[in-house]
């Protein structure tokens, strides 16, 4: 082959473009030009050389130069790809030269870090990857090298494919799908020597990311068996990074595919997965960083199985329930409790992930919920219910992420589980030794521990415990009216027990909220980080409690102090937008779910307080601010990292992550986890109901009675026509006035929309004094009253007109009926007169003779006797025929040995009696 022609053609075509890019990136002059000449010289020796050793030597020097110089990488990409690809095709027998070519490709695709130059400059390795992956033929050539016998050829080929995936993932995925048996060749590498197997595993991990078709082929090739075989050989969770890569590959395959999850369950089962999670109790110093990452990968697998697949798939729920049942049968709850609850020496990230898996395991699954409720953790004699232990984690942990994870368990336990909620609510009661702070929490019932934490903010100022206990209580009473009323009946001693009074738990929680707010207000500039979510969490409890519970609303409004404090939270700019918005929702719930008729505590009173002390414009703006704040939180929640080799080390230490995240924004990360999309949607629906209800209240009078004008009453002696005419005149006058009022009302509404449509700058335009505000409210109420009166008059007018029309129609109908009756009466009179005339004529013996009745009777009797005699003769003939038949049958029966008399006994007895009676009657008639 004439390699010089080939080389010159390459240098004269694609080389011009790449060299121009190199000049743009690195400049026209300098050391790079010298390295370009070296690259060109080496390529010429490889292409045109005839002595194998010289070609190998040139390949080695080229590889060293490309591995150290970015300029050499760029020059090699411009000129060297076709030459080395030709070596891979034509010089397969020269194994050392092929090795060198593959190693040079790997060096050309490996980025070289440098401190010089701008960060935005083009990376030669990325450009080279793009060039090599453009042609599917190149990828096919590399895959064919995987079948070579030489170990290093296969090893460098796998490394080269992995380097291509790093920079050109999508293109390589598409190319491999087009190559026949491309995935199969890679799968065969999993059975190769350990080094090649590990590289092939990493390669498949990259290939299967968001590639559904590749995932299907890999699963069809039996990847599950090979994955768990490698994990078992490596020692399960005690293995190295290979176990991590296996679990990452496994998670790629089941993350977005319910069918792959079902196939895993049916082929391998979950026993190998459970084996990874097994740890020895008390192994305090065995959690190395790699073991932690491996366990995190296995827990991530469990979490994916418990979610059931993507929400778009139709069979997600059925698959999730099946996975929950199958994992529960393997006693996974015991392993999760050991990792998340009992192993307090385990890394925080591991405990948090295990707690989240516990929540997903019991979510809406009656059997698993019952198992968790009955579980005991710990060792004798320190044994306690699992739910008590999780509550203790919530109250005592100093890490916010662990609090969120443990709180998630109670959220899942209480969701759609009214029996579980009632069970937990039934234990909430003051404990006899509640004031003994030295008493161990494990010796107290669940509810007593929770109640002690709820009131701790008022007793000893522990607002953190009060906040976290409020979050748990909100799960217990959510959507459960029975639990709300039960907790509402709890009475606590006042801070000064000498007075002998008690107060409801709801009042104490509002008091704790005020303490937290006052502490936050005093230290607004240098407030602690945890205080930024204490108030929102307590306000969430109040919202959940008040919704659909009029008794809770009445309890809250019993004291005007509580309502005034909530109003202050909603109106003061000292607090965050989230706090102000949630306080506004609490006020709205007091209006929406208020069933009281007591003056000063009803819905009208609450709405008036909002209008007078906040103003409807400002009040509705609080909802807009809250919506924006929660939208920011939910967007943060959606951006959760997936566990991979690049992120595993950082995820293994939550404490560092927490410090980094909390310094980025004023919004505490706990809020983005607790205020999830479900709660945000709940608030949005509640906000719409509150708006509609408040506007409805201000659009009608406080009393249902209305005074009718005197003009609507009919005067004595007034004719109906004149009355209707006067009503029409009155209604026309009222309609003209109504049009004027509607025009004025439209102007006011337009002004209200402009000031309250979301522009916070317009809030400064509201009345500057209380007198002006009262006057505006009075005018507005008068306008609303006039509108209601006009509507009432229009309704009365329509009713009167309808009644008049009804009476008119009724009179016409009665007149018609009367005429019909009169005509009928006349017809009857005429008929009666005619009949009377005929009767008189007959009685006076006119020309018509009377009929002879006796003659007619005799004639009829004679005809009847003739008919009766003929019928009797026919009957006698039939009886004779039947008698002969009976005699013949009796003779035949006698021949057969039957007793004829016995058979005939009783036959005809019933009919004989009436026959005799008939004969008697005939005889009497003859006589």
PDB file of N, CA and C in Angstrom, residues 597-677:
ATOM      1  N   UNK A 597     -72.492  30.678  65.026  1.00  0.00           N
ATOM      2  CA  UNK A 597     -73.481  31.741  64.865  1.00  0.00           C
ATOM      3  C   UNK A 597     -73.386  32.777  65.989  1.00  0.00           C
ATOM      4  N   UNK A 598     -72.386  32.597  66.818  1.00  0.00           N
ATOM      5  CA  UNK A 598     -72.207  33.534  67.931  1.00  0.00           C
ATOM      6  C   UNK A 598     -71.605  34.833  67.422  1.00  0.00           C
ATOM      7  N   UNK A 599     -72.192  35.928  67.822  1.00  0.00           N
ATOM      8  CA  UNK A 599     -71.732  37.237  67.355  1.00  0.00           C
ATOM      9  C   UNK A 599     -70.311  37.480  67.847  1.00  0.00           C
ATOM     10  N   UNK A 600     -69.456  37.910  66.922  1.00  0.00           N
ATOM     11  CA  UNK A 600     -68.061  38.173  67.248  1.00  0.00           C
ATOM     12  C   UNK A 600     -67.141  37.004  66.975  1.00  0.00           C
ATOM     13  N   UNK A 601     -67.711  35.822  66.773  1.00  0.00           N
ATOM     14  CA  UNK A 601     -66.884  34.638  66.483  1.00  0.00           C
ATOM     15  C   UNK A 601     -67.274  33.966  65.176  1.00  0.00           C
ATOM     16  N   UNK A 602     -68.221  34.546  64.453  1.00  0.00           N
ATOM     17  CA  UNK A 602     -68.668  33.913  63.225  1.00  0.00           C
ATOM     18  C   UNK A 602     -67.765  34.294  62.059  1.00  0.00           C
ATOM     19  N   UNK A 603     -68.126  33.784  60.885  1.00  0.00           N
ATOM     20  CA  UNK A 603     -67.307  34.035  59.704  1.00  0.00           C
ATOM     21  C   UNK A 603     -67.281  35.508  59.334  1.00  0.00           C
ATOM     22  N   UNK A 604     -68.419  36.221  59.557  1.00  0.00           N
ATOM     23  CA  UNK A 604     -68.458  37.643  59.240  1.00  0.00           C
ATOM     24  C   UNK A 604     -67.471  38.422  60.099  1.00  0.00           C
ATOM     25  N   UNK A 605     -67.383  38.047  61.366  1.00  0.00           N
ATOM     26  CA  UNK A 605     -66.461  38.751  62.265  1.00  0.00           C
ATOM     27  C   UNK A 605     -65.011  38.529  61.845  1.00  0.00           C
ATOM     28  N   UNK A 606     -64.672  37.281  61.499  1.00  0.00           N
ATOM     29  CA  UNK A 606     -63.303  37.002  61.053  1.00  0.00           C
ATOM     30  C   UNK A 606     -62.985  37.742  59.758  1.00  0.00           C
ATOM     31  N   UNK A 607     -63.938  37.750  58.823  1.00  0.00           N
ATOM     32  CA  UNK A 607     -63.704  38.458  57.561  1.00  0.00           C
ATOM     33  C   UNK A 607     -63.573  39.956  57.782  1.00  0.00           C
ATOM     34  N   UNK A 608     -64.401  40.520  58.681  1.00  0.00           N
ATOM     35  CA  UNK A 608     -64.290  41.952  58.989  1.00  0.00           C
ATOM     36  C   UNK A 608     -62.939  42.279  59.610  1.00  0.00           C
ATOM     37  N   UNK A 609     -62.454  41.405  60.464  1.00  0.00           N
ATOM     38  CA  UNK A 609     -61.147  41.643  61.085  1.00  0.00           C
ATOM     39  C   UNK A 609     -60.043  41.662  60.028  1.00  0.00           C
ATOM     40  N   UNK A 610     -60.126  40.751  59.061  1.00  0.00           N
ATOM     41  CA  UNK A 610     -59.135  40.741  57.980  1.00  0.00           C
ATOM     42  C   UNK A 610     -59.215  42.034  57.181  1.00  0.00           C
ATOM     43  N   UNK A 611     -60.439  42.449  56.877  1.00  0.00           N
ATOM     44  CA  UNK A 611     -60.616  43.647  56.045  1.00  0.00           C
ATOM     45  C   UNK A 611     -60.143  44.905  56.753  1.00  0.00           C
ATOM     46  N   UNK A 612     -60.428  45.020  58.037  1.00  0.00           N
ATOM     47  CA  UNK A 612     -60.119  46.248  58.774  1.00  0.00           C
ATOM     48  C   UNK A 612     -58.651  46.326  59.188  1.00  0.00           C
ATOM     49  N   UNK A 613     -58.058  45.190  59.569  1.00  0.00           N
ATOM     50  CA  UNK A 613     -56.699  45.230  60.123  1.00  0.00           C
ATOM     51  C   UNK A 613     -55.612  44.917  59.088  1.00  0.00           C
ATOM     52  N   UNK A 614     -55.979  44.273  57.997  1.00  0.00           N
ATOM     53  CA  UNK A 614     -55.000  43.970  56.945  1.00  0.00           C
ATOM     54  C   UNK A 614     -55.369  44.663  55.643  1.00  0.00           C
ATOM     55  N   UNK A 615     -56.633  44.589  55.289  1.00  0.00           N
ATOM     56  CA  UNK A 615     -57.075  45.077  53.997  1.00  0.00           C
ATOM     57  C   UNK A 615     -57.105  43.939  53.004  1.00  0.00           C
ATOM     58  N   UNK A 616     -58.192  43.861  52.234  1.00  0.00           N
ATOM     59  CA  UNK A 616     -58.315  42.734  51.317  1.00  0.00           C
ATOM     60  C   UNK A 616     -57.219  42.721  50.265  1.00  0.00           C
ATOM     61  N   UNK A 617     -56.805  43.916  49.818  1.00  0.00           N
ATOM     62  CA  UNK A 617     -55.748  43.969  48.807  1.00  0.00           C
ATOM     63  C   UNK A 617     -54.467  43.336  49.324  1.00  0.00           C
ATOM     64  N   UNK A 618     -54.036  43.793  50.489  1.00  0.00           N
ATOM     65  CA  UNK A 618     -52.808  43.239  51.084  1.00  0.00           C
ATOM     66  C   UNK A 618     -52.986  41.767  51.431  1.00  0.00           C
ATOM     67  N   UNK A 619     -54.184  41.419  51.893  1.00  0.00           N
ATOM     68  CA  UNK A 619     -54.427  40.027  52.293  1.00  0.00           C
ATOM     69  C   UNK A 619     -54.271  39.081  51.108  1.00  0.00           C
ATOM     70  N   UNK A 620     -54.875  39.438  49.984  1.00  0.00           N
ATOM     71  CA  UNK A 620     -54.771  38.576  48.810  1.00  0.00           C
ATOM     72  C   UNK A 620     -53.358  38.565  48.237  1.00  0.00           C
ATOM     73  N   UNK A 621     -52.608  39.634  48.441  1.00  0.00           N
ATOM     74  CA  UNK A 621     -51.215  39.647  47.996  1.00  0.00           C
ATOM     75  C   UNK A 621     -50.382  38.627  48.749  1.00  0.00           C
ATOM     76  N   UNK A 622     -50.766  38.324  49.983  1.00  0.00           N
ATOM     77  CA  UNK A 622     -50.023  37.331  50.769  1.00  0.00           C
ATOM     78  C   UNK A 622     -50.085  35.958  50.098  1.00  0.00           C
ATOM     79  N   UNK A 623     -51.207  35.641  49.450  1.00  0.00           N
ATOM     80  CA  UNK A 623     -51.311  34.366  48.743  1.00  0.00           C
ATOM     81  C   UNK A 623     -50.341  34.322  47.568  1.00  0.00           C
ATOM     82  N   UNK A 624     -50.215  35.431  46.852  1.00  0.00           N
ATOM     83  CA  UNK A 624     -49.289  35.470  45.723  1.00  0.00           C
ATOM     84  C   UNK A 624     -47.848  35.293  46.195  1.00  0.00           C
ATOM     85  N   UNK A 625     -47.490  35.948  47.298  1.00  0.00           N
ATOM     86  CA  UNK A 625     -46.139  35.805  47.834  1.00  0.00           C
ATOM     87  C   UNK A 625     -45.870  34.372  48.266  1.00  0.00           C
ATOM     88  N   UNK A 626     -46.855  33.755  48.902  1.00  0.00           N
ATOM     89  CA  UNK A 626     -46.688  32.365  49.349  1.00  0.00           C
ATOM     90  C   UNK A 626     -46.512  31.437  48.151  1.00  0.00           C
ATOM     91  N   UNK A 627     -47.284  31.661  47.103  1.00  0.00           N
ATOM     92  CA  UNK A 627     -47.187  30.800  45.934  1.00  0.00           C
ATOM     93  C   UNK A 627     -45.793  30.865  45.310  1.00  0.00           C
ATOM     94  N   UNK A 628     -45.240  32.059  45.228  1.00  0.00           N
ATOM     95  CA  UNK A 628     -43.897  32.211  44.678  1.00  0.00           C
ATOM     96  C   UNK A 628     -42.861  31.534  45.570  1.00  0.00           C
ATOM     97  N   UNK A 629     -43.010  31.678  46.869  1.00  0.00           N
ATOM     98  CA  UNK A 629     -42.060  31.072  47.805  1.00  0.00           C
ATOM     99  C   UNK A 629     -42.092  29.555  47.730  1.00  0.00           C
ATOM    100  N   UNK A 630     -43.295  28.984  47.670  1.00  0.00           N
ATOM    101  CA  UNK A 630     -43.412  27.527  47.619  1.00  0.00           C
ATOM    102  C   UNK A 630     -42.995  26.990  46.259  1.00  0.00           C
ATOM    103  N   UNK A 631     -43.191  27.767  45.193  1.00  0.00           N
ATOM    104  CA  UNK A 631     -42.722  27.330  43.878  1.00  0.00           C
ATOM    105  C   UNK A 631     -41.212  27.207  43.866  1.00  0.00           C
ATOM    106  N   UNK A 632     -40.525  28.123  44.560  1.00  0.00           N
ATOM    107  CA  UNK A 632     -39.067  28.048  44.662  1.00  0.00           C
ATOM    108  C   UNK A 632     -38.647  26.803  45.436  1.00  0.00           C
ATOM    109  N   UNK A 633     -39.387  26.495  46.505  1.00  0.00           N
ATOM    110  CA  UNK A 633     -39.053  25.314  47.313  1.00  0.00           C
ATOM    111  C   UNK A 633     -39.257  24.037  46.530  1.00  0.00           C
ATOM    112  N   UNK A 634     -40.382  23.938  45.796  1.00  0.00           N
ATOM    113  CA  UNK A 634     -40.651  22.707  45.052  1.00  0.00           C
ATOM    114  C   UNK A 634     -39.672  22.517  43.913  1.00  0.00           C
ATOM    115  N   UNK A 635     -39.182  23.614  43.315  1.00  0.00           N
ATOM    116  CA  UNK A 635     -38.185  23.473  42.250  1.00  0.00           C
ATOM    117  C   UNK A 635     -36.877  22.947  42.808  1.00  0.00           C
ATOM    118  N   UNK A 636     -36.531  23.343  44.028  1.00  0.00           N
ATOM    119  CA  UNK A 636     -35.325  22.800  44.660  1.00  0.00           C
ATOM    120  C   UNK A 636     -35.493  21.314  44.948  1.00  0.00           C
ATOM    121  N   UNK A 637     -36.699  20.921  45.325  1.00  0.00           N
ATOM    122  CA  UNK A 637     -36.927  19.514  45.670  1.00  0.00           C
ATOM    123  C   UNK A 637     -36.764  18.611  44.460  1.00  0.00           C
ATOM    124  N   UNK A 638     -37.171  19.081  43.263  1.00  0.00           N
ATOM    125  CA  UNK A 638     -37.097  18.234  42.075  1.00  0.00           C
ATOM    126  C   UNK A 638     -35.664  17.947  41.662  1.00  0.00           C
ATOM    127  N   UNK A 639     -34.712  18.832  42.030  1.00  0.00           N
ATOM    128  CA  UNK A 639     -33.329  18.666  41.593  1.00  0.00           C
ATOM    129  C   UNK A 639     -32.571  17.808  42.602  1.00  0.00           C
ATOM    130  N   UNK A 640     -32.849  16.518  42.623  1.00  0.00           N
ATOM    131  CA  UNK A 640     -32.156  15.614  43.537  1.00  0.00           C
ATOM    132  C   UNK A 640     -31.152  14.789  42.755  1.00  0.00           C
ATOM    133  N   UNK A 641     -29.946  14.694  43.282  1.00  0.00           N
ATOM    134  CA  UNK A 641     -28.879  13.987  42.578  1.00  0.00           C
ATOM    135  C   UNK A 641     -29.165  12.496  42.533  1.00  0.00           C
ATOM    136  N   UNK A 642     -28.803  11.886  41.406  1.00  0.00           N
ATOM    137  CA  UNK A 642     -28.819  10.436  41.320  1.00  0.00           C
ATOM    138  C   UNK A 642     -27.468   9.901  41.789  1.00  0.00           C
ATOM    139  N   UNK A 643     -27.515   8.760  42.441  1.00  0.00           N
ATOM    140  CA  UNK A 643     -26.288   8.183  42.984  1.00  0.00           C
ATOM    141  C   UNK A 643     -25.449   7.610  41.845  1.00  0.00           C
ATOM    142  N   UNK A 644     -24.251   8.138  41.650  1.00  0.00           N
ATOM    143  CA  UNK A 644     -23.332   7.650  40.627  1.00  0.00           C
ATOM    144  C   UNK A 644     -21.920   7.709  41.183  1.00  0.00           C
ATOM    145  N   UNK A 645     -20.969   7.228  40.371  1.00  0.00           N
ATOM    146  CA  UNK A 645     -19.587   7.212  40.844  1.00  0.00           C
ATOM    147  C   UNK A 645     -19.088   8.622  41.125  1.00  0.00           C
ATOM    148  N   UNK A 646     -19.557   9.597  40.327  1.00  0.00           N
ATOM    149  CA  UNK A 646     -19.087  10.974  40.502  1.00  0.00           C
ATOM    150  C   UNK A 646     -19.693  11.650  41.721  1.00  0.00           C
ATOM    151  N   UNK A 647     -20.907  11.252  42.102  1.00  0.00           N
ATOM    152  CA  UNK A 647     -21.572  11.920  43.224  1.00  0.00           C
ATOM    153  C   UNK A 647     -21.584  11.097  44.502  1.00  0.00           C
ATOM    154  N   UNK A 648     -21.132   9.859  44.455  1.00  0.00           N
ATOM    155  CA  UNK A 648     -21.260   8.968  45.610  1.00  0.00           C
ATOM    156  C   UNK A 648     -20.457   9.458  46.805  1.00  0.00           C
ATOM    157  N   UNK A 649     -19.235   9.893  46.568  1.00  0.00           N
ATOM    158  CA  UNK A 649     -18.398  10.299  47.686  1.00  0.00           C
ATOM    159  C   UNK A 649     -18.966  11.520  48.409  1.00  0.00           C
ATOM    160  N   UNK A 650     -19.521  12.456  47.638  1.00  0.00           N
ATOM    161  CA  UNK A 650     -20.093  13.636  48.285  1.00  0.00           C
ATOM    162  C   UNK A 650     -21.392  13.298  48.999  1.00  0.00           C
ATOM    163  N   UNK A 651     -22.184  12.347  48.459  1.00  0.00           N
ATOM    164  CA  UNK A 651     -23.441  11.982  49.102  1.00  0.00           C
ATOM    165  C   UNK A 651     -23.235  11.192  50.376  1.00  0.00           C
ATOM    166  N   UNK A 652     -22.058  10.643  50.562  1.00  0.00           N
ATOM    167  CA  UNK A 652     -21.819   9.832  51.756  1.00  0.00           C
ATOM    168  C   UNK A 652     -21.639  10.688  53.000  1.00  0.00           C
ATOM    169  N   UNK A 653     -21.626  11.997  52.845  1.00  0.00           N
ATOM    170  CA  UNK A 653     -21.469  12.875  53.999  1.00  0.00           C
ATOM    171  C   UNK A 653     -22.490  13.997  53.887  1.00  0.00           C
ATOM    172  N   UNK A 654     -23.634  13.827  54.555  1.00  0.00           N
ATOM    173  CA  UNK A 654     -24.708  14.814  54.464  1.00  0.00           C
ATOM    174  C   UNK A 654     -24.389  16.097  55.222  1.00  0.00           C
ATOM    175  N   UNK A 655     -23.544  16.011  56.219  1.00  0.00           N
ATOM    176  CA  UNK A 655     -23.296  17.197  57.035  1.00  0.00           C
ATOM    177  C   UNK A 655     -22.629  18.280  56.212  1.00  0.00           C
ATOM    178  N   UNK A 656     -21.694  17.892  55.363  1.00  0.00           N
ATOM    179  CA  UNK A 656     -21.059  18.893  54.515  1.00  0.00           C
ATOM    180  C   UNK A 656     -22.047  19.440  53.498  1.00  0.00           C
ATOM    181  N   UNK A 657     -22.894  18.576  52.955  1.00  0.00           N
ATOM    182  CA  UNK A 657     -23.882  19.030  51.984  1.00  0.00           C
ATOM    183  C   UNK A 657     -24.830  20.013  52.633  1.00  0.00           C
ATOM    184  N   UNK A 658     -25.239  19.707  53.828  1.00  0.00           N
ATOM    185  CA  UNK A 658     -26.194  20.575  54.504  1.00  0.00           C
ATOM    186  C   UNK A 658     -25.608  21.965  54.710  1.00  0.00           C
ATOM    187  N   UNK A 659     -24.349  22.036  55.120  1.00  0.00           N
ATOM    188  CA  UNK A 659     -23.733  23.336  55.338  1.00  0.00           C
ATOM    189  C   UNK A 659     -23.626  24.110  54.039  1.00  0.00           C
ATOM    190  N   UNK A 660     -23.304  23.421  52.946  1.00  0.00           N
ATOM    191  CA  UNK A 660     -23.189  24.103  51.665  1.00  0.00           C
ATOM    192  C   UNK A 660     -24.539  24.618  51.198  1.00  0.00           C
ATOM    193  N   UNK A 661     -25.587  23.780  51.325  1.00  0.00           N
ATOM    194  CA  UNK A 661     -26.886  24.166  50.801  1.00  0.00           C
ATOM    195  C   UNK A 661     -27.522  25.280  51.604  1.00  0.00           C
ATOM    196  N   UNK A 662     -27.328  25.272  52.901  1.00  0.00           N
ATOM    197  CA  UNK A 662     -28.002  26.257  53.708  1.00  0.00           C
ATOM    198  C   UNK A 662     -27.389  27.631  53.573  1.00  0.00           C
ATOM    199  N   UNK A 663     -26.191  27.708  53.070  1.00  0.00           N
ATOM    200  CA  UNK A 663     -25.586  29.010  52.887  1.00  0.00           C
ATOM    201  C   UNK A 663     -25.932  29.627  51.537  1.00  0.00           C
ATOM    202  N   UNK A 664     -26.594  28.869  50.678  1.00  0.00           N
ATOM    203  CA  UNK A 664     -26.881  29.376  49.344  1.00  0.00           C
ATOM    204  C   UNK A 664     -28.081  30.292  49.331  1.00  0.00           C
ATOM    205  N   UNK A 665     -29.051  30.082  50.189  1.00  0.00           N
ATOM    206  CA  UNK A 665     -30.306  30.804  50.095  1.00  0.00           C
ATOM    207  C   UNK A 665     -30.875  30.994  51.487  1.00  0.00           C
ATOM    208  N   UNK A 666     -31.748  32.008  51.617  1.00  0.00           N
ATOM    209  CA  UNK A 666     -32.392  32.236  52.898  1.00  0.00           C
ATOM    210  C   UNK A 666     -33.399  31.137  53.208  1.00  0.00           C
ATOM    211  N   UNK A 667     -33.920  30.476  52.195  1.00  0.00           N
ATOM    212  CA  UNK A 667     -34.901  29.418  52.391  1.00  0.00           C
ATOM    213  C   UNK A 667     -34.220  28.175  52.935  1.00  0.00           C
ATOM    214  N   UNK A 668     -34.718  27.680  54.053  1.00  0.00           N
ATOM    215  CA  UNK A 668     -34.109  26.499  54.660  1.00  0.00           C
ATOM    216  C   UNK A 668     -34.434  25.267  53.819  1.00  0.00           C
ATOM    217  N   UNK A 669     -33.462  24.356  53.601  1.00  0.00           N
ATOM    218  CA  UNK A 669     -33.735  23.161  52.778  1.00  0.00           C
ATOM    219  C   UNK A 669     -34.803  22.257  53.362  1.00  0.00           C
ATOM    220  N   UNK A 670     -35.048  22.348  54.676  1.00  0.00           N
ATOM    221  CA  UNK A 670     -36.096  21.517  55.274  1.00  0.00           C
ATOM    222  C   UNK A 670     -37.456  21.860  54.670  1.00  0.00           C
ATOM    223  N   UNK A 671     -37.689  23.134  54.391  1.00  0.00           N
ATOM    224  CA  UNK A 671     -38.982  23.535  53.839  1.00  0.00           C
ATOM    225  C   UNK A 671     -39.211  22.927  52.462  1.00  0.00           C
ATOM    226  N   UNK A 672     -38.162  22.835  51.653  1.00  0.00           N
ATOM    227  CA  UNK A 672     -38.314  22.256  50.322  1.00  0.00           C
ATOM    228  C   UNK A 672     -38.649  20.770  50.392  1.00  0.00           C
ATOM    229  N   UNK A 673     -38.323  20.109  51.508  1.00  0.00           N
ATOM    230  CA  UNK A 673     -38.642  18.688  51.673  1.00  0.00           C
ATOM    231  C   UNK A 673     -40.017  18.497  52.312  1.00  0.00           C
ATOM    232  N   UNK A 674     -40.322  19.270  53.343  1.00  0.00           N
ATOM    233  CA  UNK A 674     -41.585  19.102  54.060  1.00  0.00           C
ATOM    234  C   UNK A 674     -42.748  19.665  53.253  1.00  0.00           C
ATOM    235  N   UNK A 675     -42.571  20.833  52.643  1.00  0.00           N
ATOM    236  CA  UNK A 675     -43.625  21.416  51.826  1.00  0.00           C
ATOM    237  C   UNK A 675     -43.523  20.829  50.417  1.00  0.00           C
ATOM    238  N   UNK A 676     -43.893  19.568  50.296  1.00  0.00           N
ATOM    239  CA  UNK A 676     -43.770  18.871  49.017  1.00  0.00           C
ATOM    240  C   UNK A 676     -44.898  19.293  48.081  1.00  0.00           C
ATOM    241  N   UNK A 677     -44.887  18.714  46.883  1.00  0.00           N
ATOM    242  CA  UNK A 677     -45.871  19.096  45.867  1.00  0.00           C
ATOM    243  C   UNK A 677     -47.290  18.771  46.312  1.00  0.00           C
TER     244      UNK A 677
END
